[in-house]
Short mmCIF file of C-alpha atoms in Angstrom, two decimals:
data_model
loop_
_atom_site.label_atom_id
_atom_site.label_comp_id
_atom_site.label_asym_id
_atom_site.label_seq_id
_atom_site.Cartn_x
_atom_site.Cartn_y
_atom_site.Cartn_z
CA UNK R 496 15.28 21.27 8.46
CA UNK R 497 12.91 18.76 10.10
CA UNK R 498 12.94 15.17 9.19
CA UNK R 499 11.26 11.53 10.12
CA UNK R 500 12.57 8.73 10.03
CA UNK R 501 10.62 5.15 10.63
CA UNK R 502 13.32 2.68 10.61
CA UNK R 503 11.31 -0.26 9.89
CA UNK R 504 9.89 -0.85 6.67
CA UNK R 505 7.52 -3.69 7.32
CA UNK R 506 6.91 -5.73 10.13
CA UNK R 507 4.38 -8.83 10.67
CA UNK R 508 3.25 -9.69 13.80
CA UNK R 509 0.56 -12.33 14.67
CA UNK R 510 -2.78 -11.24 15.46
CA UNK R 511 -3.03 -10.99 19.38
CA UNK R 512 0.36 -9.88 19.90
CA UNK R 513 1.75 -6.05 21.08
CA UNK R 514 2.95 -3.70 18.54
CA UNK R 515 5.25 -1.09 18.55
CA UNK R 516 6.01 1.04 15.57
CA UNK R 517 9.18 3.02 15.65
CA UNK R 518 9.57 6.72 14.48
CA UNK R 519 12.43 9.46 15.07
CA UNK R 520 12.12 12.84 14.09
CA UNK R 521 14.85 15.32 13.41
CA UNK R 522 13.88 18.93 14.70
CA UNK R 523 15.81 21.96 16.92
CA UNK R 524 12.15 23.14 18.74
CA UNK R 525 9.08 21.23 20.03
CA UNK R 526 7.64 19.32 17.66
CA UNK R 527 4.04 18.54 16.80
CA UNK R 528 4.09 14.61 15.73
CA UNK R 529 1.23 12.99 14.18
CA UNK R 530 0.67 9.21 13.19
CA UNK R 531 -1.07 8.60 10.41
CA UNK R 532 -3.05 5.01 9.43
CA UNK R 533 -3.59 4.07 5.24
CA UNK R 534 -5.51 1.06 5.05
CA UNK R 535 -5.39 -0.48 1.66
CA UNK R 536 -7.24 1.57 -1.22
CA UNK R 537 -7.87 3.88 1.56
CA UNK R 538 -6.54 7.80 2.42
CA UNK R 539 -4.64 8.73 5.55
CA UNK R 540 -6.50 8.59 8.68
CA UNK R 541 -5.36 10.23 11.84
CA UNK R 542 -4.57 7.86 14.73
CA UNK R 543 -3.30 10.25 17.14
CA UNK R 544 -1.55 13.70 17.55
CA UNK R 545 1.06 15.32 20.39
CA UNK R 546 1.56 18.60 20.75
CA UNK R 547 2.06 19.71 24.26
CA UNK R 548 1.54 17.94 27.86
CA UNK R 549 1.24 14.78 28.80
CA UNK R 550 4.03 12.86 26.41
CA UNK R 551 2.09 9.64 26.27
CA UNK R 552 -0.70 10.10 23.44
CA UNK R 553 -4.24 8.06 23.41
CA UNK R 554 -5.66 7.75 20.11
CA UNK R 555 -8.23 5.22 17.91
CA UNK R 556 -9.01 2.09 17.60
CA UNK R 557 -6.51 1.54 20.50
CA UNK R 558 -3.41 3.16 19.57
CA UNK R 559 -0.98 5.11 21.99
CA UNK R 560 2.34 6.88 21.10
CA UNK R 561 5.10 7.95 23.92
CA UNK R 562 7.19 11.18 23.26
CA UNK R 563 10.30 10.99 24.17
CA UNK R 564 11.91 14.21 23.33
CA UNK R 565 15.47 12.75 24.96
CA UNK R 566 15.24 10.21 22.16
CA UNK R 567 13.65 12.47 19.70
CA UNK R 568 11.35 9.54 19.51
CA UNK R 569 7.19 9.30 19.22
CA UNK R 570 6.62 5.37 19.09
CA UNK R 571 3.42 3.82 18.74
CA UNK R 572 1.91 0.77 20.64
CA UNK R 573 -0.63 -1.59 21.09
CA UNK R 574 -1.08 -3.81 23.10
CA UNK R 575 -2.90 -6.53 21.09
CA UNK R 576 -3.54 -5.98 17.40
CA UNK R 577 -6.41 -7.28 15.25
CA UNK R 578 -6.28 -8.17 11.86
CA UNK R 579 -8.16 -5.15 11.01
CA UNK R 580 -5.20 -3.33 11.85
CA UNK R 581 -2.80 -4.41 8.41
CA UNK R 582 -2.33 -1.21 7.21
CA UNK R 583 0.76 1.37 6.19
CA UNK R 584 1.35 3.62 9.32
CA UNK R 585 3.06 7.11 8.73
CA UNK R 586 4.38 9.47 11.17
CA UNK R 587 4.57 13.00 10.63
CA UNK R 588 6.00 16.00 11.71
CA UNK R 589 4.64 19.99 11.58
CA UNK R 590 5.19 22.69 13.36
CA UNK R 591 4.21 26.46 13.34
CA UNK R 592 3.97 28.23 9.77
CA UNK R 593 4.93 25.37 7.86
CA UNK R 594 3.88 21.92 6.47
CA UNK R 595 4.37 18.78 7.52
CA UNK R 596 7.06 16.28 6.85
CA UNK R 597 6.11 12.53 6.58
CA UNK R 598 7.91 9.76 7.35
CA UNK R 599 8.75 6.82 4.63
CA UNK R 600 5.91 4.71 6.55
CA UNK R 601 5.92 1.13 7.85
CA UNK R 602 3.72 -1.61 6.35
CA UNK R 603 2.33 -3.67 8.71
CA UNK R 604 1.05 -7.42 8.78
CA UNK R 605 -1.05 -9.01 10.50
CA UNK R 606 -0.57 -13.17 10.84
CA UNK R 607 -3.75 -14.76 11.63
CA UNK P 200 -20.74 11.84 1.37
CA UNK P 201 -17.13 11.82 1.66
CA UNK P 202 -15.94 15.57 2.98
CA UNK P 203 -12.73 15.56 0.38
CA UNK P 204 -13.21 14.44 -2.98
CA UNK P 205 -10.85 13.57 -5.38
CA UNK P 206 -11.78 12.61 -9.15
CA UNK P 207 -10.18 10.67 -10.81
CA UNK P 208 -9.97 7.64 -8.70
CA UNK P 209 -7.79 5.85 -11.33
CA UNK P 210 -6.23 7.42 -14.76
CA UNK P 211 -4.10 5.84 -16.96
CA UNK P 212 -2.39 8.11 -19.98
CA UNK P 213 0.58 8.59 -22.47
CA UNK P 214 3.85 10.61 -21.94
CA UNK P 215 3.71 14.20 -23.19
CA UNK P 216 -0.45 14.34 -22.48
CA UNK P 217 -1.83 16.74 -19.94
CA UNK P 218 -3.76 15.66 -17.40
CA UNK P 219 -5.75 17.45 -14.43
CA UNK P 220 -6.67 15.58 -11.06
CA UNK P 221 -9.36 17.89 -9.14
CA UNK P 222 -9.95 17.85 -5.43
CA UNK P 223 -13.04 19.15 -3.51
CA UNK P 224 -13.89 19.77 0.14
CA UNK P 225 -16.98 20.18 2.00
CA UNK P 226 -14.91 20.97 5.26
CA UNK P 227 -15.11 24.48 4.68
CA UNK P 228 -11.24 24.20 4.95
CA UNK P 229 -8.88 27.15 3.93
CA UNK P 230 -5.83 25.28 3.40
CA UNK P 231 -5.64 22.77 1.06
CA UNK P 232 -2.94 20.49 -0.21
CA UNK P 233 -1.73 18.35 -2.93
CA UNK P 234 1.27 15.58 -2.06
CA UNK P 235 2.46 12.34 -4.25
CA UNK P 236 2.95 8.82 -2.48
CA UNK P 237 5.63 6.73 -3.63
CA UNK P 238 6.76 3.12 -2.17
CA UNK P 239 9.37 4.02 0.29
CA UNK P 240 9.23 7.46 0.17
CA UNK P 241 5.67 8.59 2.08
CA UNK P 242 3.99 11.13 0.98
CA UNK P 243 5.86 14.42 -0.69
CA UNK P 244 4.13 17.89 -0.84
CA UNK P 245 3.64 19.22 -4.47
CA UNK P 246 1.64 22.33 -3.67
CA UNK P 247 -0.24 23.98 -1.15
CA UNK P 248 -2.55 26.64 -0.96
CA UNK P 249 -3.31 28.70 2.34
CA UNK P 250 -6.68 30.37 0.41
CA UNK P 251 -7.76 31.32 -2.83
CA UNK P 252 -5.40 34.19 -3.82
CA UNK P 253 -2.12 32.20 -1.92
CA UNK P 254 -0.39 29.17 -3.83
CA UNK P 255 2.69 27.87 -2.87
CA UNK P 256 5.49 25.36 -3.92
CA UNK P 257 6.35 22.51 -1.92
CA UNK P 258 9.13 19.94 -1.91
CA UNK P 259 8.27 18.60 -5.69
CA UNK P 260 6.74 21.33 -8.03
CA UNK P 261 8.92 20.52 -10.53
CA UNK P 262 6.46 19.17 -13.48
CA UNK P 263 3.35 20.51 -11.72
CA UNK P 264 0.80 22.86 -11.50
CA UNK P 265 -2.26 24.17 -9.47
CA UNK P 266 -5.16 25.93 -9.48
CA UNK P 267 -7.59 27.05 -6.86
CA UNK P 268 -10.50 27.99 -7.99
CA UNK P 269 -12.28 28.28 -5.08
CA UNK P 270 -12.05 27.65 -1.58
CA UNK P 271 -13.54 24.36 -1.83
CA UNK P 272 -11.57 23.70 -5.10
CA UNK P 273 -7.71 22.87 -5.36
CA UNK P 274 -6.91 21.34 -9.06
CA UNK P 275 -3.26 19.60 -9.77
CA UNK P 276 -2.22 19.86 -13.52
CA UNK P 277 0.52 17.63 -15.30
CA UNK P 278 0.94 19.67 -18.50
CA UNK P 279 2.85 16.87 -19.87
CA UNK P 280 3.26 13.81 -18.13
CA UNK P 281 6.35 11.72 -17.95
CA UNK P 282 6.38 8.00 -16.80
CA UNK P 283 8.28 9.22 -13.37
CA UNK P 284 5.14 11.39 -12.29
CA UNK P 285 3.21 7.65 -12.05
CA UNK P 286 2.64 7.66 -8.42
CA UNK P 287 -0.98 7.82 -5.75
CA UNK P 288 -1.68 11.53 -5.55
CA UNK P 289 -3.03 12.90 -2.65
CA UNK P 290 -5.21 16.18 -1.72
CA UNK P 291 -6.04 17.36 1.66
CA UNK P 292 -7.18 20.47 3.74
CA UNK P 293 -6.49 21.89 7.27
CA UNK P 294 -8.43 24.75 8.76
CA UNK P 295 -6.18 27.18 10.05
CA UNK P 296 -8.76 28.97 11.99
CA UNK P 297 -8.11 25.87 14.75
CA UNK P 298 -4.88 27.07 15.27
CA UNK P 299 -1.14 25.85 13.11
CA UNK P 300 -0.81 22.44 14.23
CA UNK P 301 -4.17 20.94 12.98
CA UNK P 302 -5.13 17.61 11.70
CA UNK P 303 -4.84 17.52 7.93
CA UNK P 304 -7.84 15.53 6.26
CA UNK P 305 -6.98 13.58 3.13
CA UNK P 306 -9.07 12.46 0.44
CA UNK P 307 -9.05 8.71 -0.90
CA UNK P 308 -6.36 9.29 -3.38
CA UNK P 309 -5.97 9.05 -7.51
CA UNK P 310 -3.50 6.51 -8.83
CA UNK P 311 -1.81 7.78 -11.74
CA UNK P 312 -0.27 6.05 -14.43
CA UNK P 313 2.14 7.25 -16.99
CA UNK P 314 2.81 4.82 -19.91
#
C-alpha cells in the first residue's frame, strides 16, 4: 500500500529566509507526487505535480520540489518565503487506477 | 464563480440527526470526491465517484453515504451523526479524460460540528 509521510508538523521560519518542507512516500512503482497548499479558511490548491522527467519540479508562487526516488523523497523549497506563504502544505501521492493518499501536512509560519 | 461548490460552509447539529453536505462542479469533471480533514491526520477519502452510475468506498465509509445525482452533483449524507464525524469535509473532482494522474480540484470546504 502507498503511504506519505511529512515528518514535520509545523515549522516557523522568518520571512526572507529558504524553506524546505520534507515529505517521504512509501510506494513499490513510480509514483505521481503532488504538493498541495491550504491557506487558512481556504481549499487545497495545487503547488506543483511530478510525474515523469526531469525530477526537479517548478511550480507557483515560487515553489520547487526535488524527487529523489533513492530517498523516496519529493521535498519542497523556496528560496525566500513571504508572509503570504503561512499556510498548511500537504503532499500527496496517486498513481494509476486509484486515489490519492495525503500526507498528515505541515503547518507553516511565517515570522515577520 | 467558484468552479466547485460546496454548501454548507458551516453546520452545527445534534448527535443522532441527519445531515447532507452537497457539492457542485462547473468543471465538467467526471470524477468527483468526498474526503474529511482532521488535525494531524490530512485529508481521508470517504467516497468517490468515477460518474454517475459508479460510487465507491474509500478509506472511511463507515457512517457515510453518497449520492450522485448528476455529473455535476456529488451529495455526502450523515444519517445520524455522532460527535467523532465533527471534522472540515472536503469535495473535489478530477477529469479522467486528461489521463489517471490529474490534478484534483477541491472546493472551499464545510466545517462540521457534532454536539
Amino acid at each position: 500500500a502507498q503511504s506519505v509521510t511529512q515528518p514535520d508538523i509545523h515549522i516557523t521560519v522568518s520571512e526572507g529566509a529558504s524553506l524546505e518542507l520534507r515529505c517521504n512516500y512509501s510506494y513499490g512503482a513510480t509514483p505521481y507526487l503532488f504538493w498541495y497548499v491550504q491557506s487558512p479558511g481556504q481549499g487545497l490548491q495545487l503547488l506543483l505535480k511530478y510525474f515523469s522527467g526531469d525530477t526537479l519540479v517548478q511550480g507557483i508562487k515560487g515553489f520547487e520540489a526535488e524527487f529523489k526516488r533513492s530517498q523516496s523523497s519529493f521535498n519542497l523549497r523556496k528560496p525566500s518565503v513571504h508572509w503570504s506563504d503561512a499556510a498548511e502544505y500537504f503532499c500527496a501521492i496517486g498513481n494509476y487506477g486509484q486515489n490519492f493518499v495525503f500526507g498528515p501536512g505541515t503547518r507553516l509560519s511565517v515570522l515577520p | 464563480d467558484a468552479d466547485v461548490t460546496q454548501t454548507p460552509r458551516n453546520r452545527i447539529t445534534k448527535t443522532g440527526k441527519r445531515i447532507m453536505l452537497e457539492c457542485s462542479q462547473t468543471k465538467g469533471h467526471d470524477r468527483m470526491y468526498w474526503y474529511r480533514q482532521d488535525p494531524g491526520l490530512g485529508l481521508r477519502l470517504i467516497y468517490y465517484s468515477f460518474d454517475v452510475k459508479d460510487i465507491n468506498k474509500g478509506e472511511i465509509s463507515d457512517g457515510y453515504s453518497v449520492s450522485r445525482q448528476a455529473q455535476a452533483k456529488f451529495s455526502l449524507s450523515l444519517e445520524s451523526a455522532i460527535p467523532n464525524q465533527t471534522a472540515l469535509y472536503f469535495c473535489a473532482t478530477s477529469d479522467r479524460t486528461s489521463g489517471e494522474y490529474n490534478e484534483q480540484f477541491f472546493g472551499p470546504g464545510t466545517r462540521l460540528t457534532v454536539l
